[in-house]
C-alpha cells in the first residue's frame, strides 16, 4: 500500500507498506495509514516529510509462473 508524502523541499515521494494478511483493500488502507501515522509521530523515523493525504495506492504482491514477484493493482 503506497502513501504520498512531501519532502522538506516539497518533492513528492511514495512510501510503501506491506500489509501481510490484509484480506480486504479497506483493511490494508486503514492499517497502512495507522503505520504511517505512528512513524510520523517518531521524528527520527521519517524526519522532514509530511503526509500529502491526496492519494493511496493499493497493490497486491503476486508471484508469476517463473517465481518473480510483481505488484498488481488491487481490485
CSV table of C-alpha atoms in Angstrom, one decimal:
chain,number,residue,atom,x,y,z
A,1,UNK,CA,0.0,0.0,0.0
A,2,UNK,CA,1.5,3.3,-1.0
A,3,UNK,CA,1.0,6.7,0.6
A,4,UNK,CA,2.1,10.0,-1.0
A,5,UNK,CA,4.3,12.3,1.1
A,6,UNK,CA,6.2,15.6,0.5
A,7,UNK,CA,9.9,16.0,1.5
A,8,UNK,CA,11.2,19.2,3.1
A,9,UNK,CA,11.9,20.7,-0.3
A,10,UNK,CA,8.3,19.8,-1.4
A,11,UNK,CA,9.2,16.9,-3.7
A,12,UNK,CA,6.6,14.2,-3.9
A,13,UNK,CA,7.6,10.7,-2.8
A,14,UNK,CA,5.8,7.5,-2.2
A,15,UNK,CA,6.3,5.2,0.8
A,16,UNK,CA,5.1,1.7,0.6
A,17,UNK,CA,3.9,-0.6,3.4
A,18,UNK,CA,3.4,-4.3,3.1
A,19,UNK,CA,0.2,-5.4,4.9
A,20,UNK,CA,0.7,-9.1,5.5
A,21,UNK,CA,-2.6,-10.9,5.9
A,22,UNK,CA,-4.9,-8.0,4.9
A,23,UNK,CA,-7.8,-9.6,3.1
A,24,UNK,CA,-9.6,-6.5,2.0
A,25,UNK,CA,-8.4,-3.3,0.4
A,26,UNK,CA,-10.1,-1.1,3.1
A,27,UNK,CA,-8.4,-3.1,5.8
A,28,UNK,CA,-5.0,-2.7,4.2
A,29,UNK,CA,-5.6,1.1,3.7
A,30,UNK,CA,-6.5,1.6,7.4
A,31,UNK,CA,-3.5,-0.4,8.6
A,32,UNK,CA,-1.1,1.5,6.3
A,33,UNK,CA,-2.4,4.9,7.4
A,34,UNK,CA,-2.1,3.8,11.0
A,35,UNK,CA,1.5,2.6,10.5
A,36,UNK,CA,2.5,5.8,8.6
A,37,UNK,CA,0.9,7.9,11.4
A,38,UNK,CA,3.0,6.1,14.0
A,39,UNK,CA,6.2,6.7,12.1
A,40,UNK,CA,5.4,10.4,11.6
A,41,UNK,CA,5.0,10.8,15.3
A,42,UNK,CA,8.6,9.4,15.7
A,43,UNK,CA,10.6,12.3,14.2
A,44,UNK,CA,13.7,10.1,13.9
A,45,UNK,CA,11.9,7.6,11.7
A,46,UNK,CA,10.8,9.9,8.9
A,47,UNK,CA,12.2,13.4,9.6
A,48,UNK,CA,11.4,16.1,7.1
A,49,UNK,CA,8.4,14.6,5.4
A,50,UNK,CA,4.7,15.3,5.7
A,51,UNK,CA,1.7,13.2,4.6
A,52,UNK,CA,0.3,14.6,1.4
A,53,UNK,CA,-3.1,13.0,2.0
A,54,UNK,CA,-4.1,13.1,-1.6
A,55,UNK,CA,-3.8,9.5,-2.8
A,56,UNK,CA,-3.5,6.0,-1.5
A,57,UNK,CA,-2.3,3.3,-3.9
A,58,UNK,CA,-3.3,-0.2,-3.2
A,59,UNK,CA,-1.4,-3.1,-4.9
A,60,UNK,CA,-1.2,-6.8,-4.3
A,61,UNK,CA,2.1,-8.8,-4.4
A,62,UNK,CA,1.9,-11.7,-6.8
A,63,UNK,CA,4.4,-14.3,-7.8
A,64,UNK,CA,4.4,-15.2,-11.5
A,65,UNK,CA,5.0,-18.6,-13.1
A,66,UNK,CA,8.8,-18.3,-13.0
A,67,UNK,CA,8.9,-17.1,-9.4
A,68,UNK,CA,9.2,-13.3,-9.9
A,69,UNK,CA,7.3,-11.1,-7.5
A,70,UNK,CA,5.3,-8.3,-9.1
A,71,UNK,CA,2.9,-5.6,-7.9
A,72,UNK,CA,-0.5,-5.6,-9.5
A,73,UNK,CA,-3.4,-3.2,-9.0
A,74,UNK,CA,-5.8,-4.2,-6.2
A,75,UNK,CA,-9.4,-4.9,-7.0
